[in-house]
PDB file of C-alpha atoms and ligand atoms in Angstrom:
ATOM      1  CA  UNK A   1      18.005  86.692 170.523  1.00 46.00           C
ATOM      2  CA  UNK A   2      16.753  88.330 173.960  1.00 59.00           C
ATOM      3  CA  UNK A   3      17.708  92.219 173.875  1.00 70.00           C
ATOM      4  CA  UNK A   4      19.955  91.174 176.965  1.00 72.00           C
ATOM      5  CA  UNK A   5      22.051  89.875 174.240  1.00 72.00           C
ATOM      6  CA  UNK A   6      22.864  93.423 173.086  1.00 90.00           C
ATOM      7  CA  UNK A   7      24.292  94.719 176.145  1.00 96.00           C
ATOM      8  CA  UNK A   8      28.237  95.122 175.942  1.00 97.00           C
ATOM      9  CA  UNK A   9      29.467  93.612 179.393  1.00 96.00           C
ATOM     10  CA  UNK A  10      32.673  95.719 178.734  1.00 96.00           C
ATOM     11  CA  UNK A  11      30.635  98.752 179.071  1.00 97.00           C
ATOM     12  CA  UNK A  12      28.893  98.667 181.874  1.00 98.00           C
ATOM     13  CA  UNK A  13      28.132 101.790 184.099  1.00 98.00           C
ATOM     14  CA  UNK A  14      29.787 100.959 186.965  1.00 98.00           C
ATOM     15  CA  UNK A  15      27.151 102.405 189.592  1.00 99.00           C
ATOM     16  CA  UNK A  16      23.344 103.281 188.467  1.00 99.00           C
ATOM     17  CA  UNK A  17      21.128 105.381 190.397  1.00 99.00           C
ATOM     18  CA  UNK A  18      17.907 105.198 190.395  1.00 99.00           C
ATOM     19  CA  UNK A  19      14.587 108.187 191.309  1.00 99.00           C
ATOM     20  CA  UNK A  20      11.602 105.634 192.112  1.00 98.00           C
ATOM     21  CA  UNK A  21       8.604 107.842 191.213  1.00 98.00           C
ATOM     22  CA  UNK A  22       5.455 107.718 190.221  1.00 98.00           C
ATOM     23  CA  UNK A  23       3.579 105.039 192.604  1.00 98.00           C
ATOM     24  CA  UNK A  24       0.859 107.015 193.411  1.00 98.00           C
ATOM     25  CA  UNK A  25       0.088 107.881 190.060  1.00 98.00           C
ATOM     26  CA  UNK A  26       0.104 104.478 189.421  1.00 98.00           C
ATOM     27  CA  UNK A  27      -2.351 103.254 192.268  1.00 98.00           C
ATOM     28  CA  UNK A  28      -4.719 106.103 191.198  1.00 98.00           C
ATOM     29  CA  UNK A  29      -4.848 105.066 187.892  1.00 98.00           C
ATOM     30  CA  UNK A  30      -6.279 102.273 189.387  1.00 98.00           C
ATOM     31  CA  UNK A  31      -8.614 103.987 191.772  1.00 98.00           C
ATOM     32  CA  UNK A  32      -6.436 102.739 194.733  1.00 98.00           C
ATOM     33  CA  UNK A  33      -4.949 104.249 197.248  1.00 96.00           C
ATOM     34  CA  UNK A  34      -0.943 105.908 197.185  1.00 97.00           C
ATOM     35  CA  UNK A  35      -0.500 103.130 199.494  1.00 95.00           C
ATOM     36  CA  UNK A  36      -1.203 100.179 197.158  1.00 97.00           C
ATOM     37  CA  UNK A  37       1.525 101.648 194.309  1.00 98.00           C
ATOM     38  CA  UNK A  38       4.149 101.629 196.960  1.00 98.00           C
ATOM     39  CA  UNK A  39       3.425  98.213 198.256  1.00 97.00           C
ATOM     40  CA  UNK A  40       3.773  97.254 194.065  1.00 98.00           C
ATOM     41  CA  UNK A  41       6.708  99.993 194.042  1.00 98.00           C
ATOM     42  CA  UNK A  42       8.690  97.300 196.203  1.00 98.00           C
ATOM     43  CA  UNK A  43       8.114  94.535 193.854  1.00 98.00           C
ATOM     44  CA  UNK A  44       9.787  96.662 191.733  1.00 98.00           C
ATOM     45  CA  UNK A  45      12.382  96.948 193.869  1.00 98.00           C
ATOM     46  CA  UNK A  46      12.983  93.675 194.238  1.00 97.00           C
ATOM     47  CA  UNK A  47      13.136  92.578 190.311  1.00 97.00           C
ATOM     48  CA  UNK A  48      15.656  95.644 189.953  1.00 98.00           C
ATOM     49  CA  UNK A  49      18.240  94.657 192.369  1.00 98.00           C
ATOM     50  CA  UNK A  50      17.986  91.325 191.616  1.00 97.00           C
ATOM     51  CA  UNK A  51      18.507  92.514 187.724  1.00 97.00           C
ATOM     52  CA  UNK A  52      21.287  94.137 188.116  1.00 98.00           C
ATOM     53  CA  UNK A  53      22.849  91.852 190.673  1.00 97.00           C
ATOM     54  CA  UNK A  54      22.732  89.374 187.800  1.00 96.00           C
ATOM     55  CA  UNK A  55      23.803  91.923 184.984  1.00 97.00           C
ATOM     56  CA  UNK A  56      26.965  91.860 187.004  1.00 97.00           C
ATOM     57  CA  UNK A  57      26.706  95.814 187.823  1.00 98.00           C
ATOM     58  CA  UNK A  58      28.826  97.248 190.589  1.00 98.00           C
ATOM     59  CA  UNK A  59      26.503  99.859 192.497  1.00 99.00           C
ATOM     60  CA  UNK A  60      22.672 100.244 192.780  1.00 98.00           C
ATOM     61  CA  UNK A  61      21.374 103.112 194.726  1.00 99.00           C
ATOM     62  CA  UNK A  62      17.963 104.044 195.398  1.00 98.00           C
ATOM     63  CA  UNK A  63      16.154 107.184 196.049  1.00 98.00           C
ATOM     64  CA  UNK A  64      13.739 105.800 198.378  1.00 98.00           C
ATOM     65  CA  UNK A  65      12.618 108.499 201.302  1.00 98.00           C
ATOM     66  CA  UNK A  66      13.569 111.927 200.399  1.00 98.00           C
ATOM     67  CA  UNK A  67      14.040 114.827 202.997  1.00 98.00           C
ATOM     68  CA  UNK A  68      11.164 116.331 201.736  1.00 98.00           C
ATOM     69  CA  UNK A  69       8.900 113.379 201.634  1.00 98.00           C
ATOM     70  CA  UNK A  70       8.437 114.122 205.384  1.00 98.00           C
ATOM     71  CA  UNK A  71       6.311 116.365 204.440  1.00 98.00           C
ATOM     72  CA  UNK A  72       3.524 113.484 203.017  1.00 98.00           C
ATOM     73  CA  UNK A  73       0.909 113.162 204.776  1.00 96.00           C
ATOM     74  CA  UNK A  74       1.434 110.818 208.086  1.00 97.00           C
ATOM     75  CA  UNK A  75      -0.059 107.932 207.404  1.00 95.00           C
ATOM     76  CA  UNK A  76       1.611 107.856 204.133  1.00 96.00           C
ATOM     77  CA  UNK A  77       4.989 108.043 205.615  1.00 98.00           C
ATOM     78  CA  UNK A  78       4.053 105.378 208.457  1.00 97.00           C
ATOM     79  CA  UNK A  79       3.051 103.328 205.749  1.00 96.00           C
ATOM     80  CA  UNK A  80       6.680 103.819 203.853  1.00 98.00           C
ATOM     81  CA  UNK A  81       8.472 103.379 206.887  1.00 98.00           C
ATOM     82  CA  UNK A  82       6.388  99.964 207.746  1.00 97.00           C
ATOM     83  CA  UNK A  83       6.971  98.447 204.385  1.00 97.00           C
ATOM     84  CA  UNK A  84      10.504  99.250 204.620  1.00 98.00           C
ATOM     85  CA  UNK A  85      11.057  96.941 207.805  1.00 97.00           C
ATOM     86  CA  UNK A  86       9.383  94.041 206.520  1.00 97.00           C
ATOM     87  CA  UNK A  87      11.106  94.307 203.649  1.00 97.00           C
ATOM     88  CA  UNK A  88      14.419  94.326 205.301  1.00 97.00           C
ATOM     89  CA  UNK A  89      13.012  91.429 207.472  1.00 96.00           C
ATOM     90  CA  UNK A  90      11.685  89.588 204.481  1.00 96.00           C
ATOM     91  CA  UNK A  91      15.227  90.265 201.553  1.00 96.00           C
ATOM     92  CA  UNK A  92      17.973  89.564 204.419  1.00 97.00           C
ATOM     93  CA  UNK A  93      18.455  85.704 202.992  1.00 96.00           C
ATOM     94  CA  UNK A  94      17.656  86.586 199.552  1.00 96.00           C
ATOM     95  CA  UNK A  95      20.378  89.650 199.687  1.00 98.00           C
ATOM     96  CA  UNK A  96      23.112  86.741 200.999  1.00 98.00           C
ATOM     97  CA  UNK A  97      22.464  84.507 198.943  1.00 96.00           C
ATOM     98  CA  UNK A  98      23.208  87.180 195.413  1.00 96.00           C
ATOM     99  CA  UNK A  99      26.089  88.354 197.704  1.00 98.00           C
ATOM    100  CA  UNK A 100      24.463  91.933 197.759  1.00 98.00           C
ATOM    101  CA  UNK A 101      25.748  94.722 200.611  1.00 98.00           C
ATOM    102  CA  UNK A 102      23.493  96.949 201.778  1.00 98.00           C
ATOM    103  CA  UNK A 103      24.296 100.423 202.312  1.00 98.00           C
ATOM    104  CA  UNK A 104      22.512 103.694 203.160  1.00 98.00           C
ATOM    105  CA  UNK A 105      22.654 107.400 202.748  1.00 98.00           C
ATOM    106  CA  UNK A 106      21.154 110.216 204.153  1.00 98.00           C
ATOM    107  CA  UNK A 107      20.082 111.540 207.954  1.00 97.00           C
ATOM    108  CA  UNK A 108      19.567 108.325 209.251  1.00 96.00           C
ATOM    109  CA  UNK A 109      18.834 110.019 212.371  1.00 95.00           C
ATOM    110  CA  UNK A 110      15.717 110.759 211.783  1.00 96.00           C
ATOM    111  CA  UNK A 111      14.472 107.576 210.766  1.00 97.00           C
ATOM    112  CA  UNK A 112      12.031 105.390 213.620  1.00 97.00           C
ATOM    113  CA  UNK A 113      14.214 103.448 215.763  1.00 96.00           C
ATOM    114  CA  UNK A 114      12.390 100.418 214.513  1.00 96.00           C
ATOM    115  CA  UNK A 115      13.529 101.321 210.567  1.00 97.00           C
ATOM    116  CA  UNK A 116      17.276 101.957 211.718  1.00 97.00           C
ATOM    117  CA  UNK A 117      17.634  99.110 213.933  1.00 97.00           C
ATOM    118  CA  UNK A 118      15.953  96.735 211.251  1.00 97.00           C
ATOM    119  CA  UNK A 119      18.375  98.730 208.627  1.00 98.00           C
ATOM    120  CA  UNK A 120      21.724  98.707 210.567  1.00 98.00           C
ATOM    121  CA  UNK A 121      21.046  94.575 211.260  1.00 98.00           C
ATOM    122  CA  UNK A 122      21.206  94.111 207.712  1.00 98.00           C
ATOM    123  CA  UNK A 123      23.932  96.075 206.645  1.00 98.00           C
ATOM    124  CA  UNK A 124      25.793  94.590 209.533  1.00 98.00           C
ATOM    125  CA  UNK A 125      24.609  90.889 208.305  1.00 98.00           C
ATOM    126  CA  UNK A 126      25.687  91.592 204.722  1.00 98.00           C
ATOM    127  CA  UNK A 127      28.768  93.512 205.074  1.00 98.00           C
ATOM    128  CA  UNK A 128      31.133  90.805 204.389  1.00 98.00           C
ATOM    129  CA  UNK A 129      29.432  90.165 200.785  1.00 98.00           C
ATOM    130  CA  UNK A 130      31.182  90.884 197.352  1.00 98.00           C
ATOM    131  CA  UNK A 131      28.650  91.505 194.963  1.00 98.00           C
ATOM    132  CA  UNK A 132      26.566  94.452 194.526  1.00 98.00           C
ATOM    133  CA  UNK A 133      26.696  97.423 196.606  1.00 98.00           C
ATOM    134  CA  UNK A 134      22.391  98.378 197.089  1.00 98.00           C
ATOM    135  CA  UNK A 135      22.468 101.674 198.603  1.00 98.00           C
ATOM    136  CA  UNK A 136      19.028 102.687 199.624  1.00 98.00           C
ATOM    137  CA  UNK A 137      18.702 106.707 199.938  1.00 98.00           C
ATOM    138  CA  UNK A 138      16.329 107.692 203.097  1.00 98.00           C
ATOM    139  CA  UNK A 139      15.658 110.504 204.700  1.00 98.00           C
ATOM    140  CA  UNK A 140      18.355 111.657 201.709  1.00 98.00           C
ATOM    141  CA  UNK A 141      18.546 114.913 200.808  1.00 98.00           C
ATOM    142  CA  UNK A 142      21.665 116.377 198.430  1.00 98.00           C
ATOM    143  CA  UNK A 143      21.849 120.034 200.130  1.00 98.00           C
ATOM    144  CA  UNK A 144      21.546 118.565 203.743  1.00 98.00           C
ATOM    145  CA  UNK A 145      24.513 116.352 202.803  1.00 98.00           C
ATOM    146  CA  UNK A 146      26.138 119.174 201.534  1.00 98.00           C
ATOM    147  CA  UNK A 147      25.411 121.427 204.302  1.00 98.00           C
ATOM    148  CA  UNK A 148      26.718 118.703 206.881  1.00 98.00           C
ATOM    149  CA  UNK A 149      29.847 117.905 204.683  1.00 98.00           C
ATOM    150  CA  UNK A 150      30.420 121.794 205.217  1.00 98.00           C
ATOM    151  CA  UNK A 151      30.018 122.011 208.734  1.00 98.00           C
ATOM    152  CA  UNK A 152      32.336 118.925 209.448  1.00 98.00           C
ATOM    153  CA  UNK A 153      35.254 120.604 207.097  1.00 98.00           C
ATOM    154  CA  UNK A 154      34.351 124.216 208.872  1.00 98.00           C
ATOM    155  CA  UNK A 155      35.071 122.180 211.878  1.00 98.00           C
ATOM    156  CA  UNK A 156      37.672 120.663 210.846  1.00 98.00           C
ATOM    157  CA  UNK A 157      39.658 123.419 209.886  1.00 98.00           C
ATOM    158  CA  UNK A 158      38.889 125.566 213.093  1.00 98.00           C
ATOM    159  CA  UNK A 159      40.569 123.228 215.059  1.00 98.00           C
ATOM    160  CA  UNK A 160      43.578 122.837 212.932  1.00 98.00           C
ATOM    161  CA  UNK A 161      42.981 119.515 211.995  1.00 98.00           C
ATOM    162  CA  UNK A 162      43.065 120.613 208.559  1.00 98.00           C
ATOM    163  CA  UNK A 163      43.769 123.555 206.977  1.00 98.00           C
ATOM    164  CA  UNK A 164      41.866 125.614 204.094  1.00 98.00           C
ATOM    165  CA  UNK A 165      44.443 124.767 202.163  1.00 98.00           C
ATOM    166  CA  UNK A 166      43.314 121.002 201.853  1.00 97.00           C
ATOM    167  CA  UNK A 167      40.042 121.413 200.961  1.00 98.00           C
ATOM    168  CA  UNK A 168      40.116 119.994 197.616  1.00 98.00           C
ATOM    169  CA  UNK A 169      36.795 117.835 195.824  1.00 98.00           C
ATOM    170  CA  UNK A 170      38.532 114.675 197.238  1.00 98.00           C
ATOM    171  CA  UNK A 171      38.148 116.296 200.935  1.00 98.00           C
ATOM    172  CA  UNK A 172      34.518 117.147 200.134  1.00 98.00           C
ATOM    173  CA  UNK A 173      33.988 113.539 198.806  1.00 98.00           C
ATOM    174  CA  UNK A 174      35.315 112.124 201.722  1.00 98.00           C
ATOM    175  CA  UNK A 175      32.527 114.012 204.198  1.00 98.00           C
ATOM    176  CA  UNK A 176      29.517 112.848 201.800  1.00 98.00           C
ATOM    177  CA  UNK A 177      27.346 110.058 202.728  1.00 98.00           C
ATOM    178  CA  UNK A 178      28.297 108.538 199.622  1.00 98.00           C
ATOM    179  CA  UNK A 179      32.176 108.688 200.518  1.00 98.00           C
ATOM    180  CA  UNK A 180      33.082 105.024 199.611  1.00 97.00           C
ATOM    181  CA  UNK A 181      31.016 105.101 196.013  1.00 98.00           C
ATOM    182  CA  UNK A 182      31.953 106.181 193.087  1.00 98.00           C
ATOM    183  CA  UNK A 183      30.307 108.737 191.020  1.00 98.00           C
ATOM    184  CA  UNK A 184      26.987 108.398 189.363  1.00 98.00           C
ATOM    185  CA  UNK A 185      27.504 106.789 185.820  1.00 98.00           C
ATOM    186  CA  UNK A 186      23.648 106.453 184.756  1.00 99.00           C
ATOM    187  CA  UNK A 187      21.090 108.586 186.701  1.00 99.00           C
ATOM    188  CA  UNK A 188      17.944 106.984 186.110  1.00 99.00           C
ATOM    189  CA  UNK A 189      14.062 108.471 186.906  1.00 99.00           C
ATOM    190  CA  UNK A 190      10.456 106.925 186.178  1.00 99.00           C
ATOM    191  CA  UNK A 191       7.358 108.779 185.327  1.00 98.00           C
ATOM    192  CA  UNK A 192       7.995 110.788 182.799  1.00 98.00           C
ATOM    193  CA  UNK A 193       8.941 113.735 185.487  1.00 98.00           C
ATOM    194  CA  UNK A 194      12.267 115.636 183.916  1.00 98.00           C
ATOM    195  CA  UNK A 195      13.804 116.920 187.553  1.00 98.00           C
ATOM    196  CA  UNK A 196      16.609 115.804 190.381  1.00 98.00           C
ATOM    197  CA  UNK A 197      14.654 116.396 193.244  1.00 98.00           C
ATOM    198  CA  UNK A 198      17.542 117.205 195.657  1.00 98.00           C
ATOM    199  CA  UNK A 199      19.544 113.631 194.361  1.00 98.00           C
ATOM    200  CA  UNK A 200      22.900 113.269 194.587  1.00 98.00           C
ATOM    201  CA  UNK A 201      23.478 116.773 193.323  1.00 98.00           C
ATOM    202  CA  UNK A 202      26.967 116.550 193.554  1.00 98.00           C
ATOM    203  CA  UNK A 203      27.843 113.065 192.168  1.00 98.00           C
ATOM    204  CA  UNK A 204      25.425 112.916 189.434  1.00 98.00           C
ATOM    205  CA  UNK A 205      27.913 115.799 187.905  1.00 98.00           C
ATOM    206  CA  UNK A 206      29.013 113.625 184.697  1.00 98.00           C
ATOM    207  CA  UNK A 207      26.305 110.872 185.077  1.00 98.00           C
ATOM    208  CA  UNK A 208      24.524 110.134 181.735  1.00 98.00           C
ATOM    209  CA  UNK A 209      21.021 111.139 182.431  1.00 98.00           C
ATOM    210  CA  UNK A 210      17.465 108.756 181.376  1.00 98.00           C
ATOM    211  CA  UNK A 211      14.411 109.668 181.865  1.00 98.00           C
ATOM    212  CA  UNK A 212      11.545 107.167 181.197  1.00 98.00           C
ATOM    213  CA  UNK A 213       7.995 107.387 180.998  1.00 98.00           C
ATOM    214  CA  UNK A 214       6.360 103.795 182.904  1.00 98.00           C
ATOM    215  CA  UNK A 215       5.203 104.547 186.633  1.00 98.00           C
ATOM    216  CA  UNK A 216       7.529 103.221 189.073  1.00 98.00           C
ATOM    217  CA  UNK A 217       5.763  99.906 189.750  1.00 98.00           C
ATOM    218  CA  UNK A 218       5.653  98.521 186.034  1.00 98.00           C
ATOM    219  CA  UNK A 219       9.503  98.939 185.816  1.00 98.00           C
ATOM    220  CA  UNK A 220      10.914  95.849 184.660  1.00 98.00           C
ATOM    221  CA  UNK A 221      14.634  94.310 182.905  1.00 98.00           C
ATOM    222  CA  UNK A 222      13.309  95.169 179.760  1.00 97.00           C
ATOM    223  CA  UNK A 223      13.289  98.989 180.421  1.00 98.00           C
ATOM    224  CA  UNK A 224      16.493  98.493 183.118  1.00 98.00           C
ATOM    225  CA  UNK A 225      17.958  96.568 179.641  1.00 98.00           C
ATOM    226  CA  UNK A 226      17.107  99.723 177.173  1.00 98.00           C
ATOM    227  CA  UNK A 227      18.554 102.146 179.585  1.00 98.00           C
ATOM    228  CA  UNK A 228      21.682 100.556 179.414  1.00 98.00           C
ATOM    229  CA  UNK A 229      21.837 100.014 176.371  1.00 98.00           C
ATOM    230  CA  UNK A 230      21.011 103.750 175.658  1.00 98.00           C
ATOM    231  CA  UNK A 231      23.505 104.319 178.177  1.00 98.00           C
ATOM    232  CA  UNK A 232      26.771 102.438 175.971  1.00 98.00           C
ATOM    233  CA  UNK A 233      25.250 104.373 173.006  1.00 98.00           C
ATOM    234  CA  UNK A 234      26.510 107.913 174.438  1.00 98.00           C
ATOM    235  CA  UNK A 235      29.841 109.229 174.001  1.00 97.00           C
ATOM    236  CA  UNK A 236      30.799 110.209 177.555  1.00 97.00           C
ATOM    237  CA  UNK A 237      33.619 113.038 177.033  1.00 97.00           C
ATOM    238  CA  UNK A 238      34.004 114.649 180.197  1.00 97.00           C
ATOM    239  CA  UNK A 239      34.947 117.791 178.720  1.00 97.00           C
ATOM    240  CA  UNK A 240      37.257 116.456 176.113  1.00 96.00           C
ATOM    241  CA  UNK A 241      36.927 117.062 172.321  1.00 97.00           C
ATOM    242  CA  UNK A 242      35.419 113.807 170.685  1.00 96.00           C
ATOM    243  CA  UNK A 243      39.198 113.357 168.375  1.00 96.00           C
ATOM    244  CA  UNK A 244      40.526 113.253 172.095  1.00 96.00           C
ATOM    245  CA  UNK A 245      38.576 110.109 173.252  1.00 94.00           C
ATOM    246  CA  UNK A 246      40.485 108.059 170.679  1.00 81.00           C
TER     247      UNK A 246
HETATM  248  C1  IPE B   1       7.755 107.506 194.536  1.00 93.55           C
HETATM  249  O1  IPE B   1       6.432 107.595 194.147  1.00 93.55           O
HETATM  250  C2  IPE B   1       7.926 106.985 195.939  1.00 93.55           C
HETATM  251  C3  IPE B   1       8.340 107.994 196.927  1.00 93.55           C
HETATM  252  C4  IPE B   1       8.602 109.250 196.689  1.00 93.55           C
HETATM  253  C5  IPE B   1       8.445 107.533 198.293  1.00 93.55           C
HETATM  254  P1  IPE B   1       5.510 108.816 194.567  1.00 93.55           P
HETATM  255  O2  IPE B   1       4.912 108.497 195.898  1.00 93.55           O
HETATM  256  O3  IPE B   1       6.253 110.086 194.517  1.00 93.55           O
HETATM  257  O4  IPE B   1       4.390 108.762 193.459  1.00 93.55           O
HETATM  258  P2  IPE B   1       3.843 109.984 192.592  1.00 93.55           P
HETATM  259  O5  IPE B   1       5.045 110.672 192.028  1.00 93.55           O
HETATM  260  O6  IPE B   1       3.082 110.857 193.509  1.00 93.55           O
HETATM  261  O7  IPE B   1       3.002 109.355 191.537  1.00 93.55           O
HETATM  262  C1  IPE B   2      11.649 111.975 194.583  1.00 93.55           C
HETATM  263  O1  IPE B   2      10.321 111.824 194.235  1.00 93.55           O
HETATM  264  C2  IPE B   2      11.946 111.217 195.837  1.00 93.55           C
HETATM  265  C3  IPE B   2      11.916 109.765 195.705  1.00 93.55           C
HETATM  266  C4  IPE B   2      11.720 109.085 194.624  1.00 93.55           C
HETATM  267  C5  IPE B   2      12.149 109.052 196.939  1.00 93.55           C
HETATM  268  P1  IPE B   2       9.211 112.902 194.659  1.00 93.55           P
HETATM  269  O2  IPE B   2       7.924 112.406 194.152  1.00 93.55           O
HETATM  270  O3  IPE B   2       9.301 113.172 196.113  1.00 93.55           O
HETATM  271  O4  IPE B   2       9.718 114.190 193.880  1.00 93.55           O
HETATM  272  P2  IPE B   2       8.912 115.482 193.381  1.00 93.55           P
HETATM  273  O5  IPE B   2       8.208 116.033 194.577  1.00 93.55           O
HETATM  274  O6  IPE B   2       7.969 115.033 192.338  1.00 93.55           O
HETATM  275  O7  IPE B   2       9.963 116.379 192.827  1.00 93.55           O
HETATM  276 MG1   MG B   3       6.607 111.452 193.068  1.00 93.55          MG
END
């Protein structure tokens, strides 16, 4: 019996997000380069959305670029940026064909023209597809979402178009990136770091939190597998008293 067996398809977390760290640590356990764990890093990638698409699981998002990581040194984010595009280039037919829509968060704005043009092509060329929702998190930062969400409301309510009144957490979900997903149900983060690193700060509030200790580049559907798993073994009460849950 494969351990796939053992995961209870009437528990599923609806949407899993995932921090993609530790490919640099990876390539220099190798004596390699940071480059060569994040050209491995999207191999990962690949066997991950292509995991879940076929565990049947609603929403994928991935911390890819953070707002911070512009901070790398150049040709480390040139490199990011390049892989990225032919990536997008290379997974359009592959995305089709598993029905997978891909999304994105964060200030695209900054992005090369090159990355966002190659980006908004394929969310354009896979918006019509049913399956799993892959949102890819770049140039993503939680607080600048936050801080943008509050400017548009602050605006919002200065010219009367809403008053103080409304704001309510539906309001503030609506002027998030992540408006049209749901909340976090499994947070997910390689290499053995414990930390959030600016993600999804606000959505992540009741997500079940794993933490697992393989570099970004080995992860594979066994360790996707045990995280679920681990996941349908917690008793998610949302503030409730166990008795309550029934
Ligand atoms: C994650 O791996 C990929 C990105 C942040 C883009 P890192 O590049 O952070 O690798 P480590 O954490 O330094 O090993
Ligand atoms: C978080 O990883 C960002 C991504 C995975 C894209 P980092 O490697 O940038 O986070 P810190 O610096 O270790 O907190
Ligand atoms: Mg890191």
């Amino acid at each position: 019996m494969s351990n796939l067996d053992h995961i209870n398809e009437e528990n599923l977390p609806k949407h899993i997000a995932i921090i993609m760290d530790g490919n640099g640590r990876w390539a220099k356990q190798r004596g390699k380069l940071r480059v060569f764990g994040h050209e491995n890093g999207v191999e990962a990638v690949r066997r991950t959305v292509e995991n879940c698409a076929k565990l049947k699981i609603d929403f994928l998002t991935l911390y890819a670029f953070s707002t911070e990581n512009w901070k790398r040194p150049k040709i480390e984010v040139q490199t990011l940026m390049r892989l990225l595009v032919a990536s997008l280039r290379k997974e359009l037919k592959t995305l089709n064909d598993n029905s997978i829509r891909l999304n994105a968060i964060g200030n695209l704005d900054f992005l090369p023209s090159k990355v966002a043009k190659e980006l908004n092509e394929v969310i354009l060329k896979t918006s019509n597809n049913k399956g799993l929702t892959l949102t890819l998190a770049l140039s993503y930062g939680s607080r600048e979402e936050l801080k943008s969400a509050v400017k548009a409301i602050s605006a919002k309510v200065k010219n009367n178009i809403i008053s103080e009144d409304d704001i309510d957490e539906t309001v503030i979900n609506t002027h998030l990136y992540t408006h049209d997903l749901p909340d976090v149900d499994l947070l997910i983060r390689t290499s053995g770091e414990h930390r959030i690193s600016n993600f999804l700060l606000w959505q992540i509030a009741y997500a079940e939190l794993y933490f697992i200790d393989v570099f970004w580049p080995d992860f594979n559907e066994q360790h996707l597998v045990d995280a679920i798993i681990n996941y349908q073994n917690r008793e998610r009460r949302f503030g409730k008293t166990s008795e309550q849950l029934g």
